[in-house]
Coordinates of C-alpha atoms in Angstrom, one line a residue:
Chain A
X30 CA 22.6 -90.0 80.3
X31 CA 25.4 -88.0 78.8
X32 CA 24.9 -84.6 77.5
X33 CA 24.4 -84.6 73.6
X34 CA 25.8 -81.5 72.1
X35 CA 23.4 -81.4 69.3
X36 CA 20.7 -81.0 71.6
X37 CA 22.0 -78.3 73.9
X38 CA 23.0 -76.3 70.9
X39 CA 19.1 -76.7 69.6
X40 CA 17.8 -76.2 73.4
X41 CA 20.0 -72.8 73.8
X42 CA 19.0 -71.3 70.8
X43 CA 15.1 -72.4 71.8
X44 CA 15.7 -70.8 74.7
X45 CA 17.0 -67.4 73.1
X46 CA 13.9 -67.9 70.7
X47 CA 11.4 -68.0 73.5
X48 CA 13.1 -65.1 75.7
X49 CA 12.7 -63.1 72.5
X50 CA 8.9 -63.6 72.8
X51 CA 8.7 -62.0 76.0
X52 CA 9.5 -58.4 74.2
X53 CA 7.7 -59.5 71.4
X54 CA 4.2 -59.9 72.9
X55 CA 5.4 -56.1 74.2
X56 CA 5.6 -54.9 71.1
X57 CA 2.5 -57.4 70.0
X58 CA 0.2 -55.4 72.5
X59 CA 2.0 -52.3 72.6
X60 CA 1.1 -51.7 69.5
X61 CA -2.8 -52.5 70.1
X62 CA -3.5 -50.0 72.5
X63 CA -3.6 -45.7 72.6
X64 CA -1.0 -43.9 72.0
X65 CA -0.8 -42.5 75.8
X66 CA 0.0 -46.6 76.6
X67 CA 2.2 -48.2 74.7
X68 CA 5.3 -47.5 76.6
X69 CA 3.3 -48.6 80.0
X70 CA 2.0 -51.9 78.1
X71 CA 5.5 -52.8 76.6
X72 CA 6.9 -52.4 80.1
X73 CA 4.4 -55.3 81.6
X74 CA 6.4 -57.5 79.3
X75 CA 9.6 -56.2 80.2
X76 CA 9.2 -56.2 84.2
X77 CA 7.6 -59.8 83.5
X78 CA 10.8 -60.7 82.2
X79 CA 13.1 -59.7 85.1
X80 CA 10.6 -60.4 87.8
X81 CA 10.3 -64.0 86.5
X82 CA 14.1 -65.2 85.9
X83 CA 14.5 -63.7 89.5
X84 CA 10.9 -65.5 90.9
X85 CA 12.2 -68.5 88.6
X86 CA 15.7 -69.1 90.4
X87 CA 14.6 -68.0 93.9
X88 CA 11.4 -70.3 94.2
X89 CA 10.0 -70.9 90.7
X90 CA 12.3 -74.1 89.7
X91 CA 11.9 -76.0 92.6
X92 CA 8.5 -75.6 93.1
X93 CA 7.3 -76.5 89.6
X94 CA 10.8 -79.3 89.5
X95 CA 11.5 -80.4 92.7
X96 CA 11.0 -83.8 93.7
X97 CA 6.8 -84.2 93.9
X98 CA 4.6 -83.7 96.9
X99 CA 1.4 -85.7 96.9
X100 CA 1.2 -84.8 92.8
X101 CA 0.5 -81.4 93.9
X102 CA 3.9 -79.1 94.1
X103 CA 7.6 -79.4 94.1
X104 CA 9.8 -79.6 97.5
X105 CA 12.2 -77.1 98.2
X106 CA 15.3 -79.0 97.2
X107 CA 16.4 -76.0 94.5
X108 CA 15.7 -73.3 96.5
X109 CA 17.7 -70.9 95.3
X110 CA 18.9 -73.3 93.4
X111 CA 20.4 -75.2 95.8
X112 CA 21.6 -78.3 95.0
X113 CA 22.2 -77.2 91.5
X114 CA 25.2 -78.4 90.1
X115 CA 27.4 -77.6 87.1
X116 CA 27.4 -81.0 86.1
X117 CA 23.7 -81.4 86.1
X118 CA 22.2 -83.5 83.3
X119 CA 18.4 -83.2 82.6
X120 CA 17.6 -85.5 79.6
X121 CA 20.5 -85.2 77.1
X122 CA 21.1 -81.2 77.8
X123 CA 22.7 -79.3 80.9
X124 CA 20.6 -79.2 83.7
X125 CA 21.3 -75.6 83.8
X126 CA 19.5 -75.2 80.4
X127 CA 17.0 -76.9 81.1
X128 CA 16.7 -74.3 84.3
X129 CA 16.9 -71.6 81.9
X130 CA 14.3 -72.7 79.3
X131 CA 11.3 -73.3 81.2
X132 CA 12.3 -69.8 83.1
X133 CA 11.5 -67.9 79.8
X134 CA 8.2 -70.1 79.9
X135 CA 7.3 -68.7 83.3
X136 CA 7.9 -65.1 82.0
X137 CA 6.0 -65.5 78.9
X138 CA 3.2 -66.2 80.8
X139 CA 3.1 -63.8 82.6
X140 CA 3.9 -61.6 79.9
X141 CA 0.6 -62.9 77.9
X142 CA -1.5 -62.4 81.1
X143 CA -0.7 -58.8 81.9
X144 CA -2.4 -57.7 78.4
X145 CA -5.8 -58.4 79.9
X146 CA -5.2 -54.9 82.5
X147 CA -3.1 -52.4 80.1
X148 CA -3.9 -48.9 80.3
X149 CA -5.1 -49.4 84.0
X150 CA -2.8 -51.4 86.4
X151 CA -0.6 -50.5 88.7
X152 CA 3.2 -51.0 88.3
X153 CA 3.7 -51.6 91.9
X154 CA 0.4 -54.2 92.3
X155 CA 1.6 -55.4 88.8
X156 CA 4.9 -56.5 90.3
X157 CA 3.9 -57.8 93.5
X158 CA 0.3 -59.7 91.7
X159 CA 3.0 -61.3 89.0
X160 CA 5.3 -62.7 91.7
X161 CA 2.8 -64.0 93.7
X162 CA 1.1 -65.4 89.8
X163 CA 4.2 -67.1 88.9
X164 CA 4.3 -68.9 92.7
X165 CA 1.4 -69.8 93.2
X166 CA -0.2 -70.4 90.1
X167 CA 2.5 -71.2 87.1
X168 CA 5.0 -73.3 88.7
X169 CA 1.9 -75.6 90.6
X170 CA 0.8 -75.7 86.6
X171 CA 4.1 -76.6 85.2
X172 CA 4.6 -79.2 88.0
X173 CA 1.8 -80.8 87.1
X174 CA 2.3 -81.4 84.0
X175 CA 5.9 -81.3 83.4
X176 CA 7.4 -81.8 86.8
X177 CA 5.9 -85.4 88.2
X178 CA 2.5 -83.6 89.1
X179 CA -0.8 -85.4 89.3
X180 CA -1.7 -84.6 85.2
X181 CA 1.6 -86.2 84.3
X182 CA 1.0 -89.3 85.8
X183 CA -2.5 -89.5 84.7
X184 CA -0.5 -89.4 81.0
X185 CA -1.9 -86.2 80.0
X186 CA -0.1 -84.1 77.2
X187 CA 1.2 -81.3 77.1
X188 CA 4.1 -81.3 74.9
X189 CA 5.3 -76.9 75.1
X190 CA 2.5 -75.7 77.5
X191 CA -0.9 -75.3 76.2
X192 CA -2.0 -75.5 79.9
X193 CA 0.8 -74.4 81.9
X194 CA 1.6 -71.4 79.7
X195 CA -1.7 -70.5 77.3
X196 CA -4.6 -71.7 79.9
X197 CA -2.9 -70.4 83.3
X198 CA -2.1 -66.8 81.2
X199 CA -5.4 -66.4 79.0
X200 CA -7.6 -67.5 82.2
X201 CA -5.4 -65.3 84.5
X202 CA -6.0 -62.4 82.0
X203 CA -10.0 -62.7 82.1
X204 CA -10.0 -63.1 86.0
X205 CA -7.3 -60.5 87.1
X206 CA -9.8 -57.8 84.1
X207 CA -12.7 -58.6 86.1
X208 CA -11.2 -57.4 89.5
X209 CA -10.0 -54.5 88.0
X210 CA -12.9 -53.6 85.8
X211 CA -13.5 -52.2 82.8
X212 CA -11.1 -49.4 81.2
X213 CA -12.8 -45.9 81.4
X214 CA -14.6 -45.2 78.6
X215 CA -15.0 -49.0 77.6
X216 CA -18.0 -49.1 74.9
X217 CA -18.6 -45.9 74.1
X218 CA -15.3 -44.4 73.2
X219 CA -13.1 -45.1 70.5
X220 CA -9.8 -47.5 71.7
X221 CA -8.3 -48.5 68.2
X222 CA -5.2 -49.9 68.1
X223 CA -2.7 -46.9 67.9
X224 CA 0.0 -48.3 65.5
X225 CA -1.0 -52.0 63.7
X226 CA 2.6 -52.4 62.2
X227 CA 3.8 -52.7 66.0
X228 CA 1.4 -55.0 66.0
X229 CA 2.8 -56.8 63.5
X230 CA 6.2 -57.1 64.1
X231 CA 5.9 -58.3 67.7
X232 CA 3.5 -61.1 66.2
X233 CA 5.9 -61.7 63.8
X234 CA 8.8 -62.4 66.7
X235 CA 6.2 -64.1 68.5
X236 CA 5.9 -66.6 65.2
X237 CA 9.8 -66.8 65.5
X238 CA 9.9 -67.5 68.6
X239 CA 7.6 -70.0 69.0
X240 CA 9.2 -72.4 66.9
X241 CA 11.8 -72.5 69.8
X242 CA 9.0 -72.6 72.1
X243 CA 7.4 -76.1 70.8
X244 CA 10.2 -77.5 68.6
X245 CA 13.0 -76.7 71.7
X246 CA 10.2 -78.4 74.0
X247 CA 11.5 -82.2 72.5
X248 CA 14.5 -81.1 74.6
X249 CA 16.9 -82.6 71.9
X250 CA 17.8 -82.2 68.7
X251 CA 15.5 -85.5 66.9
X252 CA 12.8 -86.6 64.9
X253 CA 10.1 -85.2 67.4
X254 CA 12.0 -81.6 67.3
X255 CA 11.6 -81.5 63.3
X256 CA 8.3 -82.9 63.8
X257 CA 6.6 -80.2 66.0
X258 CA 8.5 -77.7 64.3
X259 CA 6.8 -78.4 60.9
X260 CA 3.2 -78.5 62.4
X261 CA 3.8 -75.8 64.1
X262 CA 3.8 -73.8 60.8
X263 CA 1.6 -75.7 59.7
X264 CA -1.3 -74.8 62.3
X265 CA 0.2 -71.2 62.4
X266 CA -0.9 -71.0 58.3
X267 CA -4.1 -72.5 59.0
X268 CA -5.0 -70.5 62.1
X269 CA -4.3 -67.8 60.0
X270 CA -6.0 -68.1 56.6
X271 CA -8.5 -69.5 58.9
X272 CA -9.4 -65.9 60.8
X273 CA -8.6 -64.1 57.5
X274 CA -11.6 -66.6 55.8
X275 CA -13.7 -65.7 58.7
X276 CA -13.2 -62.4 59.2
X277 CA -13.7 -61.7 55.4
X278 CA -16.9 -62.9 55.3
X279 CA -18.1 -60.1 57.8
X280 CA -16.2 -57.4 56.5
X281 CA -12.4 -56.8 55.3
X282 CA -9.1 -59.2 56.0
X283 CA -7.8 -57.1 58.3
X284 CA -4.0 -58.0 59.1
X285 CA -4.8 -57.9 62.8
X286 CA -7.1 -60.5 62.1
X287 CA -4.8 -62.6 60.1
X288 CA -2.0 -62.3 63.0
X289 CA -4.0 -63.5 65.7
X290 CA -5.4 -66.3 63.9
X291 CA -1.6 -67.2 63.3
X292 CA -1.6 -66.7 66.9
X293 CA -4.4 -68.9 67.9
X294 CA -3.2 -71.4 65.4
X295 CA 0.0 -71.6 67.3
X296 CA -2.0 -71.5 70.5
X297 CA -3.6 -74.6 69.4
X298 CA -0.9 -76.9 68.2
X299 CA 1.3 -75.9 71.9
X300 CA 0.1 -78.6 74.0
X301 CA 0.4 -80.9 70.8
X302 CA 3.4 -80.6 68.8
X303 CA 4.9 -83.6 69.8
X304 CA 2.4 -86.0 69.2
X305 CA 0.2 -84.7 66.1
X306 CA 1.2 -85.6 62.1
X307 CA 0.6 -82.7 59.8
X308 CA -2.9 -83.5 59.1
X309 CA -4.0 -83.2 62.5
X310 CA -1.8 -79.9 62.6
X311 CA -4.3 -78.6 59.6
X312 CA -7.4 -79.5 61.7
X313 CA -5.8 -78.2 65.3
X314 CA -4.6 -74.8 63.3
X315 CA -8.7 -74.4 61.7
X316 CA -10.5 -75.4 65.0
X317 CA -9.0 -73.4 67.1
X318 CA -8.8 -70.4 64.9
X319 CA -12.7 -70.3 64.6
X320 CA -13.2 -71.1 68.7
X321 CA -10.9 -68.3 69.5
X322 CA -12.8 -66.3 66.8
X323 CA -16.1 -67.1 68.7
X324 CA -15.0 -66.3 72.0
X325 CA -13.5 -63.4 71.1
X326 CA -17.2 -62.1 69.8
X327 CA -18.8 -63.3 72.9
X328 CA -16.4 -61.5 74.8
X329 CA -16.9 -58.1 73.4
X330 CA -21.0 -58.9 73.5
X331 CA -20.6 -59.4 76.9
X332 CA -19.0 -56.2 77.7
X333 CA -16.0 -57.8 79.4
X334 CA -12.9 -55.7 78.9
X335 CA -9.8 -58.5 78.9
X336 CA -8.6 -55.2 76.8
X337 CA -6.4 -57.6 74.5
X338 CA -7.8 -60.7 74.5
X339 CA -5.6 -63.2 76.0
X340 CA -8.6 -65.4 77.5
X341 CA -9.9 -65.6 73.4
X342 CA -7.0 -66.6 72.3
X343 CA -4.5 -68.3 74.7
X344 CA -7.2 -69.2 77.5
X345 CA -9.4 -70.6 75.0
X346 CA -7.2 -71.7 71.9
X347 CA -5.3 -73.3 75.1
X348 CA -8.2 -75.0 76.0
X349 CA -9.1 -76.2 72.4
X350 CA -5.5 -77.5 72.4
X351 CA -5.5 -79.3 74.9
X352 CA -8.5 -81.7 73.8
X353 CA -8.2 -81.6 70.4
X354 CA -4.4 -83.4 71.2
X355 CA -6.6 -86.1 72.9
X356 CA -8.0 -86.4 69.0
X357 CA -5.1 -85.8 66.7
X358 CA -2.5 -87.7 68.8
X359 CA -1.0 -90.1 66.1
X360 CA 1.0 -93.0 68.1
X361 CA 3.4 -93.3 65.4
X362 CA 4.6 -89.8 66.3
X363 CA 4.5 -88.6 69.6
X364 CA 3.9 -92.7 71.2
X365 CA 0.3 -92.3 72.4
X366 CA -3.2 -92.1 70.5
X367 CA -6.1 -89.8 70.8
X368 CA -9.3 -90.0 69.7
X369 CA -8.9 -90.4 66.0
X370 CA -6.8 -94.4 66.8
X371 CA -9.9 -95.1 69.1
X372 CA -8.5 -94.0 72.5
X373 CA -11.2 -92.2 74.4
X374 CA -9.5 -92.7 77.6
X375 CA -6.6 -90.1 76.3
X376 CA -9.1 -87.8 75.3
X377 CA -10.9 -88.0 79.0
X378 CA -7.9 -87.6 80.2
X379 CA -7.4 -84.5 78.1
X380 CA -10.6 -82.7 79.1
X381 CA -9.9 -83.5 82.7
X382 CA -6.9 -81.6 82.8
X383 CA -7.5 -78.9 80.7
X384 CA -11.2 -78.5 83.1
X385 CA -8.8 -78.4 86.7
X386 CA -6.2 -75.9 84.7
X387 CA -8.8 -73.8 83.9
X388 CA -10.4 -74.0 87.1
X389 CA -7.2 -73.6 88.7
X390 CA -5.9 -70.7 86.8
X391 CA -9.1 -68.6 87.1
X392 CA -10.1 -69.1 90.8
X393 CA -6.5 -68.7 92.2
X394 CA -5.9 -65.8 89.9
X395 CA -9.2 -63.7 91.3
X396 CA -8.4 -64.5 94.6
X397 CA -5.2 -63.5 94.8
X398 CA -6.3 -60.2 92.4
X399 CA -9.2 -59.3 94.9
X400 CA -6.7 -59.3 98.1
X401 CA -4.0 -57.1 96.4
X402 CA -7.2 -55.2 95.4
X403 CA -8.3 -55.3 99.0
X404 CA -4.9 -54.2 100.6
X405 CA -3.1 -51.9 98.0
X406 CA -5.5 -51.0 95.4
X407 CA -4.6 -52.3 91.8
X408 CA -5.7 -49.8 89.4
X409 CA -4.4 -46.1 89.1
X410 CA -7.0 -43.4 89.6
X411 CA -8.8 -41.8 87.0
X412 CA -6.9 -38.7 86.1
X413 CA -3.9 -41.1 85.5
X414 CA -5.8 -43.5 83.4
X415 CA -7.0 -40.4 81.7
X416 CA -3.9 -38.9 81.2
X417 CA -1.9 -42.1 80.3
X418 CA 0.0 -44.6 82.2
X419 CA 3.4 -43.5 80.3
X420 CA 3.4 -40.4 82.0
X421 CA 1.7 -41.3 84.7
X422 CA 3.5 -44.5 85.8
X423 CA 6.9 -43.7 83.8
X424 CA 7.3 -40.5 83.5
X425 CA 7.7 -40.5 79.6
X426 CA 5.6 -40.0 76.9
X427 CA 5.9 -41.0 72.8
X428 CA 5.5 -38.1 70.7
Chain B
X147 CA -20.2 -17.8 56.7
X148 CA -18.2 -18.2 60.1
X149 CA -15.6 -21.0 61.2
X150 CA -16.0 -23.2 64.3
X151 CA -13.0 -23.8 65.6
X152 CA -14.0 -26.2 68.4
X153 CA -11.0 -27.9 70.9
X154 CA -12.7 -31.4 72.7
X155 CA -11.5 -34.7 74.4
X156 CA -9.7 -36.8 71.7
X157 CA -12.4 -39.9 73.1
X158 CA -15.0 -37.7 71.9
X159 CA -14.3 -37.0 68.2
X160 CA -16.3 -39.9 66.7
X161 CA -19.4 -39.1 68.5
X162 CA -19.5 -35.2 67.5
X163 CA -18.4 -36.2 63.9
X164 CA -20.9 -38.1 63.8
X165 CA -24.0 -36.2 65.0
X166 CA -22.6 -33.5 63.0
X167 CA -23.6 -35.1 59.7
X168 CA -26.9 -36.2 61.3
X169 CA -27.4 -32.6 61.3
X170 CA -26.0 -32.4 57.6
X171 CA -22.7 -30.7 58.4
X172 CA -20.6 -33.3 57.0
X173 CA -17.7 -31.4 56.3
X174 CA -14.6 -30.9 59.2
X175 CA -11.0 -31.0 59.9
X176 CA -9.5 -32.9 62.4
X177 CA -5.9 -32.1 63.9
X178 CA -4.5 -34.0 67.5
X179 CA -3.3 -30.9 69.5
X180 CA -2.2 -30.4 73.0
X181 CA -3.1 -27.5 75.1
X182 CA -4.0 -26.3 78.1
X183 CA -6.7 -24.2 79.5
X184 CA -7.8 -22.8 83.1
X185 CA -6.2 -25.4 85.0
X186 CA -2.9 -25.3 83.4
X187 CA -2.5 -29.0 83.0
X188 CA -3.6 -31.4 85.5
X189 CA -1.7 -32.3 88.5
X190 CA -0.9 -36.0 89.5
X191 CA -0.6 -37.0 93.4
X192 CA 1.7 -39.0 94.5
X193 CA 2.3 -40.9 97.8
X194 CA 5.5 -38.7 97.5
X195 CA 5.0 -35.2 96.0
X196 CA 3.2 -33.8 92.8
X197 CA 3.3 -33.9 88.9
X198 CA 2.4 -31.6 87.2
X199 CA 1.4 -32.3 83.8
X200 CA 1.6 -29.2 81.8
X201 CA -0.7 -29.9 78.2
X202 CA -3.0 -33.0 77.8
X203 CA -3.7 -34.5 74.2
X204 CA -7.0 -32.8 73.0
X205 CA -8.5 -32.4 69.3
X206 CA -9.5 -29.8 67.3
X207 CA -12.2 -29.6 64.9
X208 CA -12.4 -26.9 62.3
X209 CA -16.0 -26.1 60.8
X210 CA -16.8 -23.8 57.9
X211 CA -20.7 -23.1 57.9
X212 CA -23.1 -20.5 56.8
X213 CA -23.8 -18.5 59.4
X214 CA -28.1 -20.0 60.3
X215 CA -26.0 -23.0 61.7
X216 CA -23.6 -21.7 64.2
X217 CA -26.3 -22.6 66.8
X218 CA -27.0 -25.8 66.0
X219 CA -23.3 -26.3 65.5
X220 CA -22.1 -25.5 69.0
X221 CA -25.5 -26.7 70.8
X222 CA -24.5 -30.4 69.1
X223 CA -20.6 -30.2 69.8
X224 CA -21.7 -29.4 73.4
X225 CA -24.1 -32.5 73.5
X226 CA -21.8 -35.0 72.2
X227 CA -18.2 -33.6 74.0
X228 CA -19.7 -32.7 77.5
X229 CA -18.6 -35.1 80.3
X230 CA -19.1 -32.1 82.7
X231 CA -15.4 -33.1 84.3
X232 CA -12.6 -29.9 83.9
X233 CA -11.1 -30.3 80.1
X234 CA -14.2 -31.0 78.5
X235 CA -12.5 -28.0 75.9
X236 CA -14.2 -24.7 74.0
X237 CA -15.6 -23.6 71.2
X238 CA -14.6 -20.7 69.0
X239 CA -16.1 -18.8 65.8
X240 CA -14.6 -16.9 63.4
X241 CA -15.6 -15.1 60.6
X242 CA -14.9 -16.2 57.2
X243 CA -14.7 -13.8 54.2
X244 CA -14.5 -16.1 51.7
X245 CA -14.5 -19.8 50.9
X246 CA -12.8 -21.2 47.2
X247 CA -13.3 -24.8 46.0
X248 CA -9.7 -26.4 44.2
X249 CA -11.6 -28.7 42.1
X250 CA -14.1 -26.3 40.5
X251 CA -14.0 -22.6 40.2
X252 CA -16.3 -21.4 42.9
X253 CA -16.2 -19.4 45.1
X254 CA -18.5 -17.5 47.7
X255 CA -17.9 -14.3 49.3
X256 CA -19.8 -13.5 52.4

């Protein structure tokens, strides 16, 4: 196929969109923790950044899009991008592009995952746990799915990544906090966010940025693109009136509340932006708000410190995605049925993969966690946790 | 009347504020300092060398009370601050001659 210009215009600007992202869920969590963190948490985005374009173009790409091994990984063909040419066509854009925006999709994951550890990791085990994540976790994930893997032949959907990106991160996040443990403190001392507005504005790029995120993921500039980009706002609203309803009933509409239902709204509509109407948007944007509300409770009931939530919101608002696209698929739209047009097959299908993704993503993640544990220690010592990891991993400190 | 001036962990605030007014002191002010006491800092080792961190974040509580409570003031700041690690902070008491209120036209001279 030639290369359409339209679409690579739309796919290069998606691509910007999601890089932006990355930052953004820096300054998205930055702003949620103390004071003595926020520079320490805003660099885990950062460093996930760099460490994944590198990870992306040394092993990342061909692993996760190299011609398919037994469903299960990617050969080596683009090692190094090897075999990469300048003339590469993927779809109707560049293959190049198309190289670059699933990289930022690899970095936002990790990005997401890293929240579940702030104020207690390691910069050097951060670096070496993410490059070993993004190996042997993400690009398996998004080779499944995306890359001729086992999921994508079954037919499963996943149109921007609700397992590859929100699953592998939010289940990452929950099994990489229990190796690590809780923060010091946890339960009885006060860890209120330190500046909401922070908060705020990263959700707010995040909200940007995710319109490139599922409305880029058509690869083209079509029907499909304007499609996913108006459910998208349209689960983002209702994800967050959703929490804001909720959250009212207990208390006060806290804005904190109303961006991470936005969040979890977006969360849910991911994996099915391409193949929803708006009315199954509406109902994707509610359901998962309140599942992501519930698990968020049960989390902090049970003690477990993923210290920003990621399993709550992406791991599980992921996971409601994933099957709630096996109901809301609309065949006029996206070319396959869920649920709702009678096709409980698509739905098995759906619960199936989400089921191995989160098994996947959680298992792999702890083991990995537990060896770096084991052989380099991943958490700083308590006077540094005490102190702050800005000045005790960078050397700076916001006054 | 005396003033407690009391200097604790930052982590620590909510539970001293807190049994405070369970003893009916209700009334404090709260500033974020930094400071440093016997230990001049605390010192962070590295595979390769030291860091000396000169003043850590701490709080400071000011108290105004009539002078029967400065017991039970400093017996429940010690309670609720104590972790027994160095930097748990120290308590202070001053005397106050006199104490106006804006809104009204009191005042009390001890």
């Amino acid at each position: 196929m030639d290369i359409d210009t339209g679409a690579t215009a739309w796919v290069l600007i998606s691509a910007a969109l999601v890089l932006l992202m990355v930052p953004a869920v820096g300054l998205f969590y930055g702003g949620m923790v103390r004071k003595k963190n926020v520079i320490a948490t805003m660099m885990l985005s950062l460093t996930a950044l760099a460490l994944g374009v590198i990870q992306w173009i040394i092993i990342g790409y061909t692993l996760a899009f190299g011609s398919d091994i037994g469903g299960l990984i990617g050969n080596l063909e683009f090692l190094g991008l090897n075999n990469v040419s300048i003339d590469g066509v993927t779809g109707e854009i560049p293959e190049m592009l198309f190289i670059c925006f699933q990289m930022m999709f690899a970095c936002l994951a990790l990005a997401i995952l890293s929240s579940g550890v702030v104020g207690r990791i390691k910069m050097s085990a951060y670096l070496i746990f993410g490059a070993i994540w993004l190996t042997i976790v993400y690009a398996p994930l998004a080779h499944w799915a995306w890359g001729g893997g086992w999921a994508g032949q079954l037919g499963a959907l996943d149109f921007a990544g609700g397992t590859v990106v929100h699953i592998s991160s939010g289940f990452a996040a929950l099994a990489l906090a229990v190796v690590i443990g809780r923060r010091l403190g946890y339960g009885n001392q006060v860890m209120n966010p330190h500046n909401i507005p922070l908060t705020l504005i990263g959700g707010v790029f995040l909200i940007l940025g995710w319109f490139g995120f599922n409305a880029g993921s058509a690869l083209a500039a079509n029907n499909i693109a304007a499609s996913a980009f108006l459910v998208t706002a349209v689960a983002c609203a209702a994800g967050a009136l959703t929490w804001m309803a909720i959250s009212w009933k207990s208390g006060k509409p806290s804005s904190l509340g109303f961006i991470t239902g936005a969040i979890a709204g977006l969360v849910g509509i991911t994996p099915a932006a391409g193949f929803v109407n708006v009315g199954g948007a509406l109902a994707i944007g509610i359901i998962t708000a309140i599942v992501c509300y519930a698990a968020l409770t049960w989390r902090i009931k049970k003690g477990l410190d993923d210290s920003l939530d990621a399993w709550a919101v992406h791991g599980m608002g992921g996971f409601a995605g994933a099957i709630l696209t096996g109901v809301f698929a609309i065949t006029a739209i996206g070319g396959v049925g869920g649920l709702i047009e009678g096709n409980i097959t698509q739905f098995g299908i759906q619960i199936l993969d989400a089921c191995v993704a989160v098994i996947y993503a959680f298992g792999v993640t702890f083991l990995i966690a537990w060896v770096i544990d084991k052989i380099i220690g991943l958490r700083v010592t308590d006077d540094e946790e005490y102190v702050g990891l800005d000045i005790a991993q960078h050397g700076e400190v916001v006054n | 009347m005396k003033m407690i001036v009391a200097i604790i962990r930052p982590e620590k605030v909510d539970d001293v504020v807190d049994a405070l007014e369970a003893q009916n002191i209700p009334g404090v002010t709260i500033t974020d300092v930094r400071g440093r006491g016997e230990q001049r800092g605390i010192c962070l080792q590295y595979r390769a060398g030291k860091m000396q961190i000169h003043t850590l974040p701490k709080t400071k509580l000011e108290i105004v009370i009539p002078d029967k409570d400065v017991e039970t003031t400093i017996k429940t700041i010690r309670e609720y601050a104590r972790t027994g690690k160095k930097g748990d902070g120290r308590i202070f008491v001053l005397p106050v001659e006199a104490a106006a209120w804006v809104r009204t036209d009191e005042l009390i001279i001890d």
